[in-house]
XYZ file of C-alpha atoms in Angstrom:
285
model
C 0.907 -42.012 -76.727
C 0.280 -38.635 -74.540
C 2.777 -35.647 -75.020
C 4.635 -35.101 -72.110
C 5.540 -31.175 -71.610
C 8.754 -32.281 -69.234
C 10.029 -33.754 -72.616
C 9.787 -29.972 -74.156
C 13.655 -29.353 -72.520
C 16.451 -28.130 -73.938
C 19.958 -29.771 -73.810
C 23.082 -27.959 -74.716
C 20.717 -25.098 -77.208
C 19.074 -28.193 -78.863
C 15.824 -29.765 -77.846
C 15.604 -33.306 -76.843
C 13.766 -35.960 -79.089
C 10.089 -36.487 -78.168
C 7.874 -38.950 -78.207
C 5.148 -37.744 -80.504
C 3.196 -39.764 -83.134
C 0.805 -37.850 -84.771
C -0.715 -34.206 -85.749
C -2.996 -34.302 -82.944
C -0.500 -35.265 -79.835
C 1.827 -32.900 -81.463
C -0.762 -30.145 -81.326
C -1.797 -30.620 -77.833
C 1.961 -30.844 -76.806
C 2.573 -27.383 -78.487
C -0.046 -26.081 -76.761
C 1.345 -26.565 -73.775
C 5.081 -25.743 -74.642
C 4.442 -23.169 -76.423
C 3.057 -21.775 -73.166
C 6.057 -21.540 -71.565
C 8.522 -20.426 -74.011
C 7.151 -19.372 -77.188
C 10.283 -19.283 -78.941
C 10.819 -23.161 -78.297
C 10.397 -23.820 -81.856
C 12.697 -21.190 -83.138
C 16.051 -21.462 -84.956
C 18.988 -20.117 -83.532
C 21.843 -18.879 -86.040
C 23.968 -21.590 -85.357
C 21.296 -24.256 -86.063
C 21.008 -22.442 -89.509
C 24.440 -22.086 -89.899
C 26.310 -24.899 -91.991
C 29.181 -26.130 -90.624
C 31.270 -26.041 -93.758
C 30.578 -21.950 -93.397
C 31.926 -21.536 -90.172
C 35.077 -19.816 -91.259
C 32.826 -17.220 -92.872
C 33.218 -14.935 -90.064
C 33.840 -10.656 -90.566
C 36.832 -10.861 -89.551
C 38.144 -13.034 -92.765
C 35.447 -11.299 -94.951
C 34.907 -7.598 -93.565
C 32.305 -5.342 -94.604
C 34.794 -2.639 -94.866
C 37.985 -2.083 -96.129
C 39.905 0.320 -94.183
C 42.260 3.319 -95.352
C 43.806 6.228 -94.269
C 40.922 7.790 -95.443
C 38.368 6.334 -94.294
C 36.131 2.564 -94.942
C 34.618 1.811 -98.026
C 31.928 -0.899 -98.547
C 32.960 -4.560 -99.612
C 30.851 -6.697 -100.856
C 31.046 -10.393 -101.986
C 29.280 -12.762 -104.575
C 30.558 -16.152 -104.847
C 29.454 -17.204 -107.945
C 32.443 -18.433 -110.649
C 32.415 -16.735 -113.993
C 30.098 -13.971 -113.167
C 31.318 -10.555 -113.683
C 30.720 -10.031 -109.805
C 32.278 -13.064 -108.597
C 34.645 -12.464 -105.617
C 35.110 -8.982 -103.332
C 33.897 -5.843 -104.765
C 35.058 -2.530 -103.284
C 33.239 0.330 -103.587
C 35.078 3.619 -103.773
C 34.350 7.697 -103.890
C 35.689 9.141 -106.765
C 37.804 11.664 -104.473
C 39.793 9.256 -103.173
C 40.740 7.090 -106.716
C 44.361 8.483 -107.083
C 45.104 7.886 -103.218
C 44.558 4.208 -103.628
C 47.866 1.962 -104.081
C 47.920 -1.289 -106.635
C 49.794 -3.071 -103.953
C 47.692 -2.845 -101.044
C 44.549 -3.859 -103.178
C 46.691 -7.582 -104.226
C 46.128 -8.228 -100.455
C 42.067 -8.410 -101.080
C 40.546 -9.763 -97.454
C 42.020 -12.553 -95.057
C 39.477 -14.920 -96.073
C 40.352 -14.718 -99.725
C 44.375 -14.268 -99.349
C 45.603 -17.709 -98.782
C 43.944 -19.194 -102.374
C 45.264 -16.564 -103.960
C 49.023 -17.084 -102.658
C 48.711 -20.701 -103.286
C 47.578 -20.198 -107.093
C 50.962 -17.612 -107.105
C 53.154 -20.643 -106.008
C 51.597 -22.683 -108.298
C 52.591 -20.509 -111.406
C 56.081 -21.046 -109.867
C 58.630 -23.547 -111.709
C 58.354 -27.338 -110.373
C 62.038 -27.150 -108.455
C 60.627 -23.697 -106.845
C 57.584 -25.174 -105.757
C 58.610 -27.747 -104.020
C 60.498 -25.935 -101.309
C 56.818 -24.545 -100.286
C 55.749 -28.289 -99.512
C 53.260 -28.441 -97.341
C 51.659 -25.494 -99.044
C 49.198 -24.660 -96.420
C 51.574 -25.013 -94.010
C 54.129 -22.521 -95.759
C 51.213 -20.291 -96.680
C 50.617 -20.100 -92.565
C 53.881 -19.323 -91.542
C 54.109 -16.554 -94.545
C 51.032 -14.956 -93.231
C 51.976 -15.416 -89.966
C 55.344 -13.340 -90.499
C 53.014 -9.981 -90.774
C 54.367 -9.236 -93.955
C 53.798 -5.816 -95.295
C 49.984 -5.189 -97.003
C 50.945 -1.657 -98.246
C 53.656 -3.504 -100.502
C 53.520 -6.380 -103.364
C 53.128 -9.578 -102.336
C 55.377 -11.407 -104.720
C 58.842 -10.058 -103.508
C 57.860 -11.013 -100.224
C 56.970 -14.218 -101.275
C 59.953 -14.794 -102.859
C 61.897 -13.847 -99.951
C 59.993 -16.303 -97.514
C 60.701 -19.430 -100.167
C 64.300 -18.082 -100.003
C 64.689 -17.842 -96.286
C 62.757 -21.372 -95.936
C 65.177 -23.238 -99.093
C 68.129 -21.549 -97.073
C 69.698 -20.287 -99.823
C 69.647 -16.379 -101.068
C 70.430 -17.957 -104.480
C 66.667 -19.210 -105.048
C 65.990 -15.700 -105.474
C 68.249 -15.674 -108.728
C 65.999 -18.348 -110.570
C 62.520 -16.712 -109.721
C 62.024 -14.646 -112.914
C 60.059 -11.971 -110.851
C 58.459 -10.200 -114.144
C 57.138 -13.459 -115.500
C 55.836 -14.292 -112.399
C 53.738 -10.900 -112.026
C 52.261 -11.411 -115.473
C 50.727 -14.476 -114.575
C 46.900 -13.819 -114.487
C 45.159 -15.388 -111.929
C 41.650 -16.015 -111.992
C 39.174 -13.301 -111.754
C 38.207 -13.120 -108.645
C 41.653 -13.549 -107.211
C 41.439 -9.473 -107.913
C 39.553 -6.783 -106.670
C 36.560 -6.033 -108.285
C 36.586 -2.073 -108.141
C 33.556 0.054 -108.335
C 33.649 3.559 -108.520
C 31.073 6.503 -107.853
C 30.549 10.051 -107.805
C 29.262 11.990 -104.659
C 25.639 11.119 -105.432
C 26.199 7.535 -105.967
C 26.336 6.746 -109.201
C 28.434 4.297 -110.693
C 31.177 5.784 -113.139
C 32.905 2.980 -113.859
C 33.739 -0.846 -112.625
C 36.702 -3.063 -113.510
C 39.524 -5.218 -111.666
C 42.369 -2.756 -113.352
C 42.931 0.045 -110.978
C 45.899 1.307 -113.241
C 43.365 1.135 -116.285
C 40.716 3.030 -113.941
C 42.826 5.326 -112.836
C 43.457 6.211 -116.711
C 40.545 6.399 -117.299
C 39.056 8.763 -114.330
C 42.306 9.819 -112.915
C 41.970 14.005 -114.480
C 38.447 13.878 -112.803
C 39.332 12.573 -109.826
C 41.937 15.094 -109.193
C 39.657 17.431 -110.214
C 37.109 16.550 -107.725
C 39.389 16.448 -105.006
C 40.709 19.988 -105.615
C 37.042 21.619 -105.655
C 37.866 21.018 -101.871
C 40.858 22.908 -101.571
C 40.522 26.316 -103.150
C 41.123 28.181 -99.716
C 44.607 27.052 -100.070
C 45.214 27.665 -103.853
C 46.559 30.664 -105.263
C 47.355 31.167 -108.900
C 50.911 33.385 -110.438
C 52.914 33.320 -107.130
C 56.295 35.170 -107.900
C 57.314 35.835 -104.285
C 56.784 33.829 -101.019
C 54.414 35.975 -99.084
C 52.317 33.074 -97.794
C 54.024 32.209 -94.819
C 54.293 28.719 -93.348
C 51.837 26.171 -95.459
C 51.022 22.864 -93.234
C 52.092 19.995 -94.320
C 48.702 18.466 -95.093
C 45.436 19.746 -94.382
C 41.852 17.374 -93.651
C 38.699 18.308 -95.272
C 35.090 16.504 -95.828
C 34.237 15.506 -99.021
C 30.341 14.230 -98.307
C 30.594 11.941 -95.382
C 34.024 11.249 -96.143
C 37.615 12.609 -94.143
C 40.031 13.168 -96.822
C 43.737 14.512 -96.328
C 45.331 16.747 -99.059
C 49.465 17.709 -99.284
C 50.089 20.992 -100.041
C 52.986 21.839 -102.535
C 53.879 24.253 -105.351
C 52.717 23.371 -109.424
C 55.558 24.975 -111.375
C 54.877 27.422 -114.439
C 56.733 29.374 -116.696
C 56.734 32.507 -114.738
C 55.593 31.548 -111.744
C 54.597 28.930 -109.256
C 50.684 28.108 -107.871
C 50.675 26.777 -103.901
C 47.876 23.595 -104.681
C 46.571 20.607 -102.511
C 47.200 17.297 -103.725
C 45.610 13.618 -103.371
C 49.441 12.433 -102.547
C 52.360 13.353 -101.111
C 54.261 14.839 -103.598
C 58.011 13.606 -104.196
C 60.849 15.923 -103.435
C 62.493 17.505 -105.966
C 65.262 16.086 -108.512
C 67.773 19.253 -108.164
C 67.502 21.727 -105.033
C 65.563 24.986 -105.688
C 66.722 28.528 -104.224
């Protein structure tokens, strides 16, 4: 059998089956191919991509996670029961207090519809039931552009309401019970945080707990930024009009502080804050 370099074709990306034998007709057939394209051999991505991976696109697993302030690095290990296992983000320590619980339960659109169907599983067996097809319900949820700065189970509940018909459903979801039902691990964010040179000063899935922890620091860090528009034992306003918010670098990052006024016993002290501060309980002159 003699190679036959018309054979050495492609069809649709792929190449075509060819009639060779042995070592040596292969050899002398690659000689010649190669010739001409010497790429023929080559993988594309697609060939090395498996077809159960598909949906692993960037859109469903991102390499960034985007805030007002700026991306910060995901990352992903699928690998149950390590520490690791699921989405980590990785955040500046400036930016810790600025970061809401319930935007974080919306992790990445790849990883959002298990997670919702494990929350309608901890739901009672009558509850659940209205969400039959789950996949189905979990599509038209999603597909409702529900709000990712807020918790997801009130608006869950809402959607099984709206879909049962009935506004009484809402009455037998015991909403606190529900929330305390821990998912698994990587059904959270896995949150990583670092100073300005990079170093990891702490890691854990409990931004409440993290905040805790690094909260005073972080604050701190953020006001080194903002001394320009700090003043200390203000007794009259002689400052003029203070902006609403002001944007500063911190590193390579944009951040936006809120100015307002830190009350003391005498006096007040104009500061910059992470957040917007609340208004006021009672009206000041």
């Amino acid at each position: 059998m003699t190679p036959n370099p018309k054979a050495a074709c492609i069809s649709k990306g792929r190449l075509k089956p060819l009639p060779l034998a042995d070592i040596r007709t292969f050899e002398a057939w690659l000689k010649t191919a190669e010739r001409d394209n010497p790429r023929l051999l080559f993988l594309s991505r697609d060939d090395l991509m498996q077809h159960a991976a598909a949906h692993i696109t960037e859109e469903q697993f991102p390499k960034h996670w985007q805030t007002a302030d700026g991306k910060f690095k995901l990352s992903y290990r699928f690998e149950p029961h390590h520490p690791l296992d699921g989405v980590t983000l990785t955040l500046p320590l400036t930016v810790l207090n600025r970061i809401s619980p319930a935007a974080l339960e919306w992790l990445v659109p790849g990883m959002i519809r298990e997670k919702i169907q494990l929350q309608i599983k901890a739901l009672p067996k009558q509850i659940r039931r209205i969400c039959v097809p789950v996949p189905e319900f979990i599509t038209q949820f999603l597909s409702q552009n529900p709000d990712r700065n807020a918790p997801i189970l009130p608006q869950l509940a809402q959607a099984i309401a709206k879909t049962a018909g009935d506004i009484r459903i809402l009455e037998q979801i015991n909403q606190d019970e529900w929330a305390a039902f821990r998912l698994p691990e990587h059904c959270y964010f896995n949150l990583r945080i670092i100073d300005d040179g990079g170093q990891e000063l702490a890691m854990g899935r409990d931004l409440i707990q993290i905040q805790q922890q690094l909260g005073k620091a972080a604050t701190t860090t953020f006001r080194d930024n903002t001394q320009e528009f700090e003043r200390d034992n203000v007794t009259a306003w002689d400052i003029g009009i203070l902006p609403e918010s002001i944007k500063f670098a911190r590193g390579k990052q944009q951040l936006t502080g809120y100015l307002g006024l830190q009350k003391k016993k005498t006096a007040a002290s104009p500061c910059a804050c992470s957040t917007r501060l609340p208004p006021p309980d009672t009206p000041t002159d």
